[in-house]
């Protein structure tokens, strides 16, 4: 975050429209959403971008295989990703499509800038290309005749514009050195540094053998004829240059608005780190633009131990999980199950266990017990507190903000979630130890104080939870009648604690048990 502007620009990768959304995509988007919401609750001015990557050979080929135009495929699947954002409650401020005029204009402006600075030249490419990865590979990188990712490769020979990537090796290494958190986690940083140290070749950044892409501006074959781009040999931009430019086009490049560049965080999967941490900073330096502050690569999900793939037909649609387990339950599981950055395995059994033990039995039960006792025994009003009762719990609630903020900044989502749950555990232990149901007759004052401390702990837990499970958090805070304007992290302090005597609505359960 820029201390000058208090702005924070966070992006998801833009999703290829040859595929339907699955939980791998939802994962990247939910992680960004949690961070975006956390920053907003901290008082930061956030811009959160997502969208779809619609050009390239992969999309063109998939559309042809289905007998539809690439535009029709892009329209349908871009909408599916927009729907995924809504289904997962993603709070993006913008949704960019690379087929939109605003993007085409920006991508071409970026190209022109790189030409103007002398970093693009015309040549001819001959080498291997993997359509599935939309990536060039060197002979030495192939494994048993395939890309290192397992994708099929094809031999390509065509005229091509090149970007002088080989000249940026030292500058990139110097940038990584000076900005140790630019590539995270550490393992990805090391992997990228050794790739760059291994030597960079100039990068082919245009194609002529198909036409589903952005025309290269000023290309000599761009004669304005009515023949197809492909027939007249028009160069179209390499889809990764086109796609990466989305992060700028959403800000209006070349007339950028709002003081959001450089981006604070590009969240990506580990498969696309090279594009974001090598090519992208080199393109930006070549265009005289500042380099993003961080690229964070998360791991990959397998499904019940197997790779998620179209051919295995085991991809899980986020909407199906939401329908079965609930939206917030799904968001919680995705962020809680795997230490962020590691690979993880999706298992229904684990999902049921995590939801039931942490949401239903822990936080849900805490709310249920406390709020129904208040409704029955305190006339449905916030009871009278006593600062001496449950002191340790009170301090835990307010004091954890700093720790959780640090965990969020380091993308340690699983730890942050665990810490919030641990406040719930402490509160549940407190209620068991105090047994307020027994105090009703023996010491009603203490019963009130115990319930007050618990209700206040629930208020704090609810405020923290807003970043992760916003709907359920809102339900919790509504039950405590916390005004919507008083739900930011600034209100995690004793002076904003619940007011005794304030009337509360009748309680209702927040987290049902799942899995029968
Ligand atoms: N279009 C490119 C990104 C361009 S960004 C300028 C792309 N798209 S993608 O749709 O294939 O992947 C988008 C994101 O989903 C990537 O971050 C990728 O890592 C993530 N995932 C795809 N499958 C995944 C899993 N099985 N598990 C976790 N994340 C996965 O790449």
Short mmCIF file of C-alpha atoms and ligand atoms in Angstrom, two decimals:
data_model
loop_
_atom_site.label_atom_id
_atom_site.label_comp_id
_atom_site.label_asym_id
_atom_site.label_seq_id
_atom_site.Cartn_x
_atom_site.Cartn_y
_atom_site.Cartn_z
CA UNK A 1 0.00 0.00 0.00
CA UNK A 2 1.25 3.45 -0.87
CA UNK A 3 1.44 5.49 2.35
CA UNK A 4 1.08 8.62 0.23
CA UNK A 5 -2.28 7.75 -1.25
CA UNK A 6 -3.63 5.06 1.10
CA UNK A 7 -4.49 3.20 -2.12
CA UNK A 8 -4.24 -0.53 -2.66
CA UNK A 9 -4.57 -2.13 -6.10
CA UNK A 10 -5.10 -5.88 -6.14
CA UNK A 11 -5.76 -8.13 -9.14
CA UNK A 12 -6.72 -11.71 -9.92
CA UNK A 13 -5.39 -13.27 -13.09
CA UNK A 14 -7.88 -12.87 -15.91
CA UNK A 15 -9.49 -16.23 -16.65
CA UNK A 16 -9.31 -17.98 -20.01
CA UNK A 17 -12.71 -18.23 -21.64
CA UNK A 18 -12.14 -21.66 -23.16
CA UNK A 19 -13.07 -23.17 -19.81
CA UNK A 20 -15.92 -22.96 -17.31
CA UNK A 21 -15.16 -21.76 -13.78
CA UNK A 22 -13.93 -24.40 -11.33
CA UNK A 23 -12.73 -24.23 -7.75
CA UNK A 24 -9.14 -23.45 -8.83
CA UNK A 25 -10.41 -20.20 -10.32
CA UNK A 26 -12.69 -19.52 -7.36
CA UNK A 27 -9.70 -20.02 -5.06
CA UNK A 28 -7.65 -17.19 -6.61
CA UNK A 29 -10.66 -14.89 -6.60
CA UNK A 30 -11.69 -15.65 -3.00
CA UNK A 31 -8.13 -15.11 -1.75
CA UNK A 32 -8.03 -11.69 -3.42
CA UNK A 33 -11.49 -10.91 -2.12
CA UNK A 34 -10.49 -11.69 1.46
CA UNK A 35 -7.52 -9.36 1.16
CA UNK A 36 -9.54 -6.64 -0.55
CA UNK A 37 -12.21 -6.76 2.14
CA UNK A 38 -9.61 -6.89 4.91
CA UNK A 39 -7.91 -3.77 3.54
CA UNK A 40 -11.19 -1.91 3.16
CA UNK A 41 -12.11 -2.75 6.75
CA UNK A 42 -8.71 -1.37 7.74
CA UNK A 43 -9.62 1.95 6.12
CA UNK A 44 -7.62 1.53 2.91
CA UNK A 45 -8.86 2.73 -0.48
CA UNK A 46 -8.96 -0.49 -2.50
CA UNK A 47 -9.25 -1.14 -6.20
CA UNK A 48 -9.90 -4.81 -6.91
CA UNK A 49 -9.83 -6.04 -10.48
CA UNK A 50 -10.79 -9.33 -12.08
CA UNK A 51 -11.87 -10.30 -15.57
CA UNK A 52 -11.43 -12.59 -18.54
CA UNK A 53 -8.61 -13.35 -20.98
CA UNK A 54 -10.38 -13.87 -24.27
CA UNK A 55 -7.90 -13.90 -27.14
CA UNK A 56 -5.35 -16.40 -28.40
CA UNK A 57 -5.01 -19.68 -30.16
CA UNK A 58 -6.38 -21.74 -27.29
CA UNK A 59 -9.71 -19.91 -27.33
CA UNK A 60 -9.81 -19.88 -31.13
CA UNK A 61 -9.21 -23.63 -31.29
CA UNK A 62 -11.71 -24.49 -28.53
CA UNK A 63 -14.37 -22.39 -30.23
CA UNK A 64 -13.71 -24.08 -33.58
CA UNK A 65 -13.97 -27.48 -31.92
CA UNK A 66 -17.41 -26.51 -30.63
CA UNK A 67 -18.44 -25.02 -33.95
CA UNK A 68 -18.92 -21.53 -32.57
CA UNK A 69 -17.10 -18.25 -33.12
CA UNK A 70 -14.43 -17.24 -30.61
CA UNK A 71 -16.52 -14.17 -29.81
CA UNK A 72 -19.54 -16.32 -28.97
CA UNK A 73 -17.41 -18.55 -26.77
CA UNK A 74 -15.88 -15.51 -25.09
CA UNK A 75 -19.27 -13.92 -24.46
CA UNK A 76 -20.73 -17.06 -22.90
CA UNK A 77 -17.78 -17.96 -20.70
CA UNK A 78 -16.92 -14.42 -19.70
CA UNK A 79 -20.46 -14.26 -18.36
CA UNK A 80 -19.87 -17.54 -16.52
CA UNK A 81 -16.86 -15.97 -14.76
CA UNK A 82 -18.91 -12.88 -13.93
CA UNK A 83 -21.51 -15.22 -12.46
CA UNK A 84 -18.80 -17.01 -10.49
CA UNK A 85 -17.77 -13.68 -8.96
CA UNK A 86 -21.36 -13.06 -7.89
CA UNK A 87 -21.82 -16.62 -6.60
CA UNK A 88 -18.66 -16.41 -4.50
CA UNK A 89 -19.52 -12.90 -3.24
CA UNK A 90 -16.39 -11.39 -4.80
CA UNK A 91 -16.23 -7.64 -4.18
CA UNK A 92 -14.35 -6.66 -7.33
CA UNK A 93 -14.62 -3.00 -8.35
CA UNK A 94 -14.22 -3.74 -12.04
CA UNK A 95 -14.38 -6.67 -14.43
CA UNK A 96 -12.25 -6.35 -17.53
CA UNK A 97 -12.61 -8.27 -20.77
CA UNK A 98 -9.71 -8.25 -23.20
CA UNK A 99 -12.15 -7.93 -26.10
CA UNK A 100 -13.37 -4.56 -24.80
CA UNK A 101 -12.31 -1.44 -26.74
CA UNK A 102 -10.84 0.13 -23.58
CA UNK A 103 -8.46 -2.83 -23.27
CA UNK A 104 -7.52 -3.02 -26.96
CA UNK A 105 -6.65 0.67 -26.90
CA UNK A 106 -4.41 0.25 -23.84
CA UNK A 107 -2.66 -2.89 -25.06
CA UNK A 108 -1.88 -1.16 -28.34
CA UNK A 109 -0.66 1.93 -26.50
CA UNK A 110 1.68 -0.25 -24.43
CA UNK A 111 2.99 -1.87 -27.61
CA UNK A 112 3.59 1.53 -29.22
CA UNK A 113 5.45 2.75 -26.17
CA UNK A 114 7.75 -0.27 -26.29
CA UNK A 115 8.35 0.37 -30.01
CA UNK A 116 9.05 4.03 -29.32
CA UNK A 117 11.63 3.06 -26.70
CA UNK A 118 13.30 0.73 -29.19
CA UNK A 119 12.50 -2.60 -27.55
CA UNK A 120 10.55 -4.31 -30.35
CA UNK A 121 11.96 -5.54 -33.67
CA UNK A 122 10.70 -7.66 -36.56
CA UNK A 123 12.20 -11.11 -37.09
CA UNK A 124 11.08 -14.69 -37.57
CA UNK A 125 10.27 -17.27 -34.91
CA UNK A 126 10.93 -20.92 -35.25
CA UNK A 127 10.48 -23.09 -32.23
CA UNK A 128 8.07 -24.90 -29.94
CA UNK A 129 4.74 -23.55 -28.78
CA UNK A 130 2.22 -25.06 -26.38
CA UNK A 131 -1.27 -23.84 -27.13
CA UNK A 132 -2.63 -25.08 -23.78
CA UNK A 133 -0.12 -22.91 -21.90
CA UNK A 134 0.02 -20.22 -24.61
CA UNK A 135 3.78 -20.39 -24.05
CA UNK A 136 6.99 -20.80 -26.03
CA UNK A 137 9.42 -23.44 -24.85
CA UNK A 138 13.04 -24.05 -25.68
CA UNK A 139 14.10 -27.44 -26.96
CA UNK A 140 16.07 -27.97 -23.75
CA UNK A 141 12.94 -27.46 -21.63
CA UNK A 142 10.94 -30.26 -23.26
CA UNK A 143 10.34 -33.47 -21.33
CA UNK A 144 9.62 -36.53 -23.50
CA UNK A 145 8.57 -34.29 -26.37
CA UNK A 146 6.13 -32.31 -24.24
CA UNK A 147 6.17 -29.01 -22.38
CA UNK A 148 7.38 -29.28 -18.77
CA UNK A 149 3.72 -28.75 -17.80
CA UNK A 150 2.73 -31.84 -19.78
CA UNK A 151 1.08 -29.79 -22.53
CA UNK A 152 1.49 -30.83 -26.16
CA UNK A 153 3.84 -28.64 -28.16
CA UNK A 154 3.82 -27.80 -31.84
CA UNK A 155 6.56 -26.51 -34.10
CA UNK A 156 5.93 -22.94 -35.19
CA UNK A 157 7.71 -21.03 -37.94
CA UNK A 158 6.44 -17.60 -38.77
CA UNK A 159 7.38 -13.95 -39.06
CA UNK A 160 7.22 -12.39 -35.62
CA UNK A 161 7.91 -9.24 -33.70
CA UNK A 162 10.29 -9.74 -30.82
CA UNK A 163 10.73 -8.07 -27.47
CA UNK A 164 14.39 -7.67 -26.46
CA UNK A 165 13.96 -9.67 -23.25
CA UNK A 166 17.60 -10.81 -23.30
CA UNK A 167 18.67 -7.25 -22.47
CA UNK A 168 16.64 -7.20 -19.24
CA UNK A 169 18.29 -10.04 -17.39
CA UNK A 170 20.52 -7.90 -15.18
CA UNK A 171 17.87 -5.29 -14.52
CA UNK A 172 15.39 -7.98 -13.48
CA UNK A 173 17.90 -9.64 -11.17
CA UNK A 174 18.73 -6.25 -9.65
CA UNK A 175 15.02 -5.61 -9.13
CA UNK A 176 14.50 -8.97 -7.39
CA UNK A 177 17.52 -8.26 -5.21
CA UNK A 178 16.35 -4.80 -4.23
CA UNK A 179 12.76 -5.97 -3.64
CA UNK A 180 12.96 -9.23 -1.73
CA UNK A 181 9.16 -9.44 -1.41
CA UNK A 182 8.43 -8.86 -5.09
CA UNK A 183 8.02 -12.58 -5.70
CA UNK A 184 6.43 -14.63 -2.93
CA UNK A 185 6.57 -17.20 -1.51
CA UNK A 186 10.32 -17.65 -1.21
CA UNK A 187 10.38 -20.92 -3.19
CA UNK A 188 8.85 -19.18 -6.23
CA UNK A 189 11.26 -16.32 -5.88
CA UNK A 190 14.21 -18.72 -5.93
CA UNK A 191 12.79 -20.62 -8.87
CA UNK A 192 12.31 -17.39 -10.84
CA UNK A 193 15.76 -16.08 -10.02
CA UNK A 194 17.39 -19.27 -11.24
CA UNK A 195 15.31 -19.20 -14.42
CA UNK A 196 16.45 -15.64 -15.14
CA UNK A 197 20.06 -16.43 -14.22
CA UNK A 198 19.91 -19.27 -16.74
CA UNK A 199 19.71 -16.66 -19.49
CA UNK A 200 16.80 -15.00 -21.26
CA UNK A 201 16.14 -15.13 -24.99
CA UNK A 202 14.27 -12.44 -26.86
CA UNK A 203 10.57 -13.15 -26.72
CA UNK A 204 8.31 -13.61 -29.72
CA UNK A 205 5.40 -11.24 -29.07
CA UNK A 206 3.29 -11.55 -32.20
CA UNK A 207 1.67 -14.31 -34.23
CA UNK A 208 0.49 -14.43 -37.83
CA UNK A 209 -0.92 -17.93 -38.25
CA UNK A 210 -4.31 -17.21 -36.69
CA UNK A 211 -6.33 -14.08 -36.18
CA UNK A 212 -8.12 -14.10 -32.79
CA UNK A 213 -6.18 -11.33 -31.13
CA UNK A 214 -5.38 -7.65 -30.98
CA UNK A 215 -3.81 -6.31 -34.21
CA UNK A 216 -0.26 -5.10 -33.79
CA UNK A 217 -0.45 -1.35 -34.27
CA UNK A 218 1.43 0.07 -37.23
CA UNK A 219 2.18 -3.36 -38.65
CA UNK A 220 3.05 -3.01 -42.34
CA UNK A 221 0.47 -5.64 -43.28
CA UNK A 222 -2.25 -3.64 -41.64
CA UNK A 223 -3.47 -2.20 -44.94
CA UNK A 224 -7.05 -1.77 -43.84
CA UNK A 225 -8.28 -4.31 -46.42
CA UNK A 226 -11.38 -6.35 -45.82
CA UNK A 227 -9.44 -9.61 -46.04
CA UNK A 228 -9.16 -11.44 -42.73
CA UNK A 229 -6.22 -10.52 -40.55
CA UNK A 230 -4.78 -13.94 -41.11
CA UNK A 231 -5.07 -13.83 -44.93
CA UNK A 232 -3.19 -10.57 -45.15
CA UNK A 233 -0.49 -11.71 -42.76
CA UNK A 234 -1.41 -9.17 -40.10
CA UNK A 235 0.46 -9.70 -36.86
CA UNK A 236 -1.64 -10.07 -33.77
CA UNK A 237 -0.23 -9.61 -30.29
CA UNK A 238 1.03 -12.59 -28.32
CA UNK A 239 -1.83 -13.33 -25.96
CA UNK A 240 0.27 -12.97 -22.81
CA UNK A 241 1.35 -9.43 -23.70
CA UNK A 242 -2.30 -8.66 -24.49
CA UNK A 243 -3.48 -10.30 -21.25
CA UNK A 244 -0.93 -8.75 -18.88
CA UNK A 245 -1.84 -5.31 -20.20
CA UNK A 246 -5.27 -5.74 -18.57
CA UNK A 247 -3.83 -4.58 -15.28
CA UNK A 248 -3.08 -1.23 -16.89
CA UNK A 249 -6.12 -0.94 -19.13
CA UNK A 250 -8.48 -1.10 -16.17
CA UNK A 251 -6.80 2.09 -14.94
CA UNK A 252 -7.23 3.76 -18.34
CA UNK A 253 -3.63 3.49 -19.58
CA UNK A 254 -2.13 5.52 -21.25
CA UNK A 255 -4.18 8.10 -19.34
CA UNK A 256 -4.07 6.39 -15.97
CA UNK A 257 -6.46 7.58 -13.34
CA UNK A 258 -6.74 7.33 -9.60
CA UNK A 259 -3.13 6.87 -8.56
CA UNK A 260 -3.30 3.08 -8.36
CA UNK A 261 -0.20 2.20 -10.35
CA UNK A 262 2.04 0.35 -9.57
CA UNK A 263 -0.24 -2.46 -8.46
CA UNK A 264 0.25 -3.59 -4.88
CA UNK A 265 -0.47 -7.23 -5.56
CA UNK A 266 -0.94 -9.51 -8.53
CA UNK A 267 -2.27 -12.77 -7.12
CA UNK A 268 -1.55 -15.70 -9.43
CA UNK A 269 -1.32 -19.48 -9.45
CA UNK A 270 2.14 -21.04 -9.45
CA UNK A 271 1.75 -22.02 -13.11
CA UNK A 272 1.82 -18.43 -14.31
CA UNK A 273 4.58 -16.97 -12.19
CA UNK A 274 7.04 -16.67 -15.08
CA UNK A 275 4.70 -14.44 -17.07
CA UNK A 276 4.05 -12.17 -14.11
CA UNK A 277 7.46 -12.08 -12.49
CA UNK A 278 9.73 -12.10 -15.56
CA UNK A 279 7.95 -10.94 -18.71
CA UNK A 280 5.62 -8.42 -17.08
CA UNK A 281 8.23 -6.42 -15.14
CA UNK A 282 10.46 -6.42 -18.24
CA UNK A 283 7.62 -5.11 -20.43
CA UNK A 284 6.86 -2.43 -17.86
CA UNK A 285 10.47 -1.32 -17.49
CA UNK A 286 10.70 -1.20 -21.29
CA UNK A 287 7.66 1.07 -21.36
CA UNK A 288 9.09 3.24 -18.59
CA UNK A 289 6.42 2.23 -16.12
CA UNK A 290 6.88 1.30 -12.46
CA UNK A 291 6.89 -2.40 -11.60
CA UNK A 292 4.19 -3.91 -9.33
CA UNK A 293 5.07 -4.31 -5.69
CA UNK A 294 4.30 -7.99 -5.39
CA UNK A 295 3.41 -11.12 -7.32
CA UNK A 296 2.20 -13.87 -4.98
CA UNK A 297 1.83 -17.39 -6.34
CA UNK A 298 -0.52 -19.82 -4.64
CA UNK A 299 -0.50 -23.58 -5.07
CA UNK A 300 -2.82 -25.90 -6.93
CA UNK A 301 -5.76 -27.97 -5.80
CA UNK A 302 -6.14 -31.61 -6.63
CA UNK A 303 -9.54 -33.30 -6.29
CA UNK A 304 -9.67 -36.28 -3.95
CA UNK A 305 -5.99 -36.85 -4.76
CA UNK A 306 -6.28 -36.46 -8.55
CA UNK A 307 -5.27 -33.64 -10.86
CA UNK A 308 -8.29 -31.54 -11.77
CA UNK A 309 -8.78 -31.81 -15.50
CA UNK A 310 -11.28 -31.64 -18.30
CA UNK A 311 -10.38 -35.13 -19.49
CA UNK A 312 -10.90 -36.67 -16.04
CA UNK A 313 -14.13 -34.71 -15.82
CA UNK A 314 -13.53 -34.11 -12.12
CA UNK A 315 -13.50 -30.30 -12.08
CA UNK A 316 -15.78 -28.99 -9.35
CA UNK A 317 -17.95 -26.00 -10.20
CA UNK A 318 -17.91 -23.45 -7.36
CA UNK A 319 -21.69 -23.06 -7.69
CA UNK A 320 -22.18 -26.76 -6.88
CA UNK A 321 -20.18 -26.49 -3.66
CA UNK A 322 -22.08 -23.39 -2.67
CA UNK A 323 -25.39 -25.12 -3.34
CA UNK A 324 -24.40 -28.10 -1.22
CA UNK A 325 -22.46 -26.55 1.66
CA UNK A 326 -23.29 -22.84 1.59
CA UNK A 327 -21.39 -19.84 0.29
CA UNK A 328 -19.52 -18.83 3.42
CA UNK A 329 -18.81 -22.45 4.30
CA UNK A 330 -17.14 -22.84 0.89
CA UNK A 331 -15.16 -19.62 1.20
CA UNK A 332 -14.05 -20.65 4.69
CA UNK A 333 -12.89 -24.08 3.60
CA UNK A 334 -10.92 -22.77 0.61
CA UNK A 335 -9.02 -20.31 2.78
CA UNK A 336 -8.66 -22.53 5.83
CA UNK A 337 -7.67 -25.93 4.52
CA UNK A 338 -4.30 -25.37 2.88
CA UNK A 339 -1.42 -23.11 3.97
CA UNK A 340 -1.56 -20.49 1.22
CA UNK A 341 1.25 -21.03 -1.28
CA UNK A 342 1.19 -24.83 -0.87
CA UNK A 343 -0.64 -27.31 -3.05
CA UNK A 344 -3.69 -28.86 -1.48
CA UNK A 345 -6.19 -31.59 -1.91
CA UNK A 346 -9.92 -31.09 -1.99
CA UNK A 347 -11.84 -33.75 -0.12
CA UNK A 348 -15.54 -33.64 0.74
CA UNK A 349 -14.86 -35.42 3.99
CA UNK A 350 -12.39 -32.74 5.09
CA UNK A 351 -14.76 -30.03 3.99
CA UNK A 352 -17.54 -31.43 6.17
CA UNK A 353 -15.17 -31.85 9.13
CA UNK A 354 -13.77 -28.32 8.91
CA UNK A 355 -17.17 -26.66 8.50
CA UNK A 356 -18.71 -28.58 11.37
CA UNK A 357 -15.88 -28.26 13.83
CA UNK A 358 -14.92 -24.63 13.25
CA UNK A 359 -18.08 -22.90 12.06
CA UNK A 360 -20.98 -24.96 13.43
CA UNK A 361 -19.55 -26.35 16.69
CA UNK A 362 -17.19 -23.55 17.59
CA UNK A 363 -18.31 -20.10 16.45
CA UNK A 364 -21.90 -21.09 15.69
CA UNK A 365 -22.40 -22.77 19.03
CA UNK A 366 -20.84 -19.84 20.87
CA UNK A 367 -23.29 -17.43 19.25
CA UNK A 368 -26.22 -19.74 19.79
CA UNK A 369 -25.53 -20.35 23.48
CA UNK A 370 -24.74 -16.74 24.32
CA UNK A 371 -27.46 -15.04 22.35
CA UNK A 372 -30.25 -17.39 23.37
CA UNK A 373 -29.30 -17.01 27.05
CA UNK A 374 -29.36 -13.23 26.67
CA UNK A 375 -32.75 -13.42 24.95
CA UNK A 376 -34.17 -15.58 27.72
CA UNK A 377 -32.51 -14.16 30.80
CA UNK A 378 -31.66 -10.54 30.07
CA UNK A 379 -34.92 -9.39 28.59
CA UNK A 380 -33.42 -9.45 25.07
CA UNK A 381 -31.13 -6.54 25.93
CA UNK A 382 -27.35 -6.22 26.12
CA UNK A 383 -26.59 -7.16 29.75
CA UNK A 384 -24.53 -5.17 32.22
CA UNK A 385 -20.79 -5.87 31.87
CA UNK A 386 -17.94 -5.94 34.35
CA UNK A 387 -14.42 -5.24 33.06
CA UNK A 388 -13.02 -7.67 35.64
CA UNK A 389 -14.98 -10.67 34.30
CA UNK A 390 -13.23 -12.53 31.49
CA UNK A 391 -10.41 -10.01 31.24
CA UNK A 392 -8.18 -12.35 29.29
CA UNK A 393 -10.86 -12.98 26.69
CA UNK A 394 -11.53 -9.27 26.33
CA UNK A 395 -7.87 -8.52 25.72
CA UNK A 396 -7.57 -11.34 23.20
CA UNK A 397 -10.41 -9.89 21.13
CA UNK A 398 -8.95 -6.44 20.67
CA UNK A 399 -5.27 -7.39 20.76
CA UNK A 400 -5.34 -9.83 17.86
CA UNK A 401 -5.97 -7.21 15.18
CA UNK A 402 -2.29 -6.46 14.82
CA UNK A 403 -1.38 -10.12 14.53
CA UNK A 404 -4.16 -10.90 12.07
CA UNK A 405 -3.22 -7.86 9.94
CA UNK A 406 0.35 -9.13 9.75
CA UNK A 407 -0.87 -12.60 8.79
CA UNK A 408 -3.07 -11.14 6.06
CA UNK A 409 -0.21 -9.03 4.70
CA UNK A 410 1.86 -12.22 4.50
CA UNK A 411 -1.06 -14.16 2.97
CA UNK A 412 -1.09 -16.55 5.92
CA UNK A 413 -4.85 -16.95 5.58
CA UNK A 414 -5.01 -20.33 7.27
CA UNK A 415 -3.26 -18.90 10.33
CA UNK A 416 -5.45 -15.81 10.48
CA UNK A 417 -8.57 -18.00 10.30
CA UNK A 418 -7.19 -20.31 12.93
CA UNK A 419 -6.53 -17.38 15.24
CA UNK A 420 -10.11 -16.16 14.87
CA UNK A 421 -11.36 -19.65 15.66
CA UNK A 422 -9.09 -19.75 18.67
CA UNK A 423 -10.84 -16.66 20.07
CA UNK A 424 -14.04 -18.68 19.70
CA UNK A 425 -12.45 -21.60 21.55
CA UNK A 426 -11.33 -19.36 24.40
CA UNK A 427 -14.84 -17.91 24.62
CA UNK A 428 -16.37 -21.39 24.65
CA UNK A 429 -13.98 -22.44 27.42
CA UNK A 430 -14.97 -19.33 29.35
CA UNK A 431 -18.67 -20.07 29.05
CA UNK A 432 -18.09 -23.68 30.18
CA UNK A 433 -15.95 -22.60 33.12
CA UNK A 434 -18.39 -19.90 34.25
CA UNK A 435 -21.53 -21.94 33.52
CA UNK A 436 -23.77 -18.85 33.43
CA UNK A 437 -26.90 -21.06 33.38
CA UNK A 438 -26.03 -22.00 36.96
CA UNK A 439 -25.30 -18.39 37.97
CA UNK A 440 -28.82 -17.32 37.19
CA UNK A 441 -29.99 -18.22 40.68
CA UNK A 442 -26.76 -17.89 42.65
CA UNK A 443 -25.22 -14.70 41.22
CA UNK A 444 -27.35 -13.03 38.53
CA UNK A 445 -24.99 -10.05 38.37
CA UNK A 446 -22.10 -12.31 37.43
CA UNK A 447 -24.27 -14.14 34.93
CA UNK A 448 -24.92 -10.80 33.21
CA UNK A 449 -21.24 -9.90 33.26
CA UNK A 450 -20.27 -13.26 31.79
CA UNK A 451 -22.83 -12.94 29.02
CA UNK A 452 -21.72 -9.38 28.36
CA UNK A 453 -18.08 -10.40 27.92
CA UNK A 454 -19.19 -13.21 25.61
CA UNK A 455 -21.41 -10.94 23.53
CA UNK A 456 -18.57 -8.47 23.19
CA UNK A 457 -16.24 -11.29 22.11
CA UNK A 458 -18.81 -12.28 19.49
CA UNK A 459 -18.94 -8.67 18.27
CA UNK A 460 -15.17 -8.72 17.75
CA UNK A 461 -15.21 -12.15 16.09
CA UNK A 462 -18.01 -10.92 13.81
CA UNK A 463 -15.98 -7.86 12.82
CA UNK A 464 -12.93 -9.99 11.97
CA UNK A 465 -15.02 -12.52 10.06
CA UNK A 466 -16.38 -9.90 7.66
CA UNK A 467 -13.29 -10.19 5.48
CA UNK A 468 -13.68 -13.93 5.07
CA UNK A 469 -17.34 -14.80 5.37
CA UNK A 470 -19.13 -11.48 4.91
CA UNK A 471 -22.75 -12.68 4.87
CA UNK A 472 -22.48 -14.76 8.05
CA UNK A 473 -20.48 -12.03 9.76
CA UNK A 474 -23.23 -9.55 8.93
CA UNK A 475 -25.82 -11.93 10.41
CA UNK A 476 -23.80 -12.17 13.61
CA UNK A 477 -23.36 -8.41 13.86
CA UNK A 478 -27.04 -7.82 13.07
CA UNK A 479 -27.97 -10.05 16.00
CA UNK A 480 -25.91 -7.80 18.24
CA UNK A 481 -27.51 -4.72 16.64
CA UNK A 482 -24.09 -3.34 15.66
CA UNK A 483 -24.78 -0.39 13.33
CA UNK A 484 -23.38 -0.97 9.80
CA UNK A 485 -21.25 2.17 10.07
CA UNK A 486 -19.51 0.73 13.15
CA UNK A 487 -18.16 -2.49 11.71
CA UNK A 488 -14.70 -1.39 10.53
CA UNK A 489 -11.57 -2.55 12.34
CA UNK A 490 -11.29 0.86 13.99
CA UNK A 491 -14.23 -0.29 16.15
CA UNK A 492 -12.26 -3.20 17.62
CA UNK A 493 -11.63 -1.26 20.80
CA UNK A 494 -13.17 -1.14 24.29
CA UNK A 495 -14.60 2.34 23.80
CA UNK A 496 -16.87 0.94 21.08
CA UNK A 497 -17.98 -2.06 23.09
CA UNK A 498 -21.66 -3.03 23.21
CA UNK A 499 -23.89 -0.67 25.21
CA UNK A 500 -25.71 -2.33 28.13
CA UNK A 501 -29.45 -2.00 27.83
CA UNK A 502 -29.46 -1.84 24.02
CA UNK A 503 -32.29 -4.03 22.68
CA UNK A 504 -31.30 -7.04 20.57
CA UNK A 505 -33.31 -8.81 17.87
CA UNK A 506 -34.35 -12.41 18.50
CA UNK A 507 -31.38 -14.75 17.86
CA UNK A 508 -31.26 -17.26 15.02
CA UNK A 509 -28.67 -19.90 14.08
CA UNK A 510 -25.83 -18.81 11.78
CA UNK A 511 -23.92 -21.98 10.90
CA UNK A 512 -25.96 -25.15 10.46
CA UNK A 513 -24.12 -28.46 10.63
CA UNK A 514 -23.45 -29.95 7.20
CA UNK A 515 -23.10 -33.46 5.82
CA UNK A 516 -26.05 -35.15 7.55
N1 LIG B 1 -5.42 -16.36 -18.67
C1 LIG B 1 -4.33 -16.74 -17.85
C2 LIG B 1 -3.96 -15.64 -16.88
C3 LIG B 1 -3.65 -14.32 -17.49
S1 LIG B 1 -3.30 -13.11 -16.30
C4 LIG B 1 -2.74 -11.81 -17.12
C5 LIG B 1 -4.66 -18.02 -17.10
N2 LIG B 1 -5.95 -18.30 -16.95
S2 LIG B 1 -6.53 -19.62 -16.29
O1 LIG B 1 -7.95 -19.48 -16.38
O2 LIG B 1 -5.96 -20.77 -16.90
O3 LIG B 1 -6.06 -19.67 -14.81
C6 LIG B 1 -6.40 -18.65 -13.93
C7 LIG B 1 -5.96 -18.93 -12.53
O4 LIG B 1 -6.59 -20.10 -12.02
C8 LIG B 1 -4.46 -19.15 -12.41
O5 LIG B 1 -3.96 -18.38 -11.35
C9 LIG B 1 -4.35 -20.62 -12.10
O6 LIG B 1 -3.24 -20.89 -11.31
C10 LIG B 1 -5.63 -20.87 -11.34
N3 LIG B 1 -5.95 -22.28 -11.35
C11 LIG B 1 -6.33 -23.06 -12.40
N4 LIG B 1 -6.43 -24.35 -11.97
C12 LIG B 1 -6.11 -24.43 -10.65
C13 LIG B 1 -6.13 -25.45 -9.68
N5 LIG B 1 -6.39 -26.70 -9.95
N6 LIG B 1 -5.85 -25.08 -8.39
C14 LIG B 1 -5.61 -23.79 -8.03
N7 LIG B 1 -5.59 -22.82 -8.92
C15 LIG B 1 -5.74 -23.12 -10.26
O7 LIG B 1 -3.76 -18.67 -16.65
#
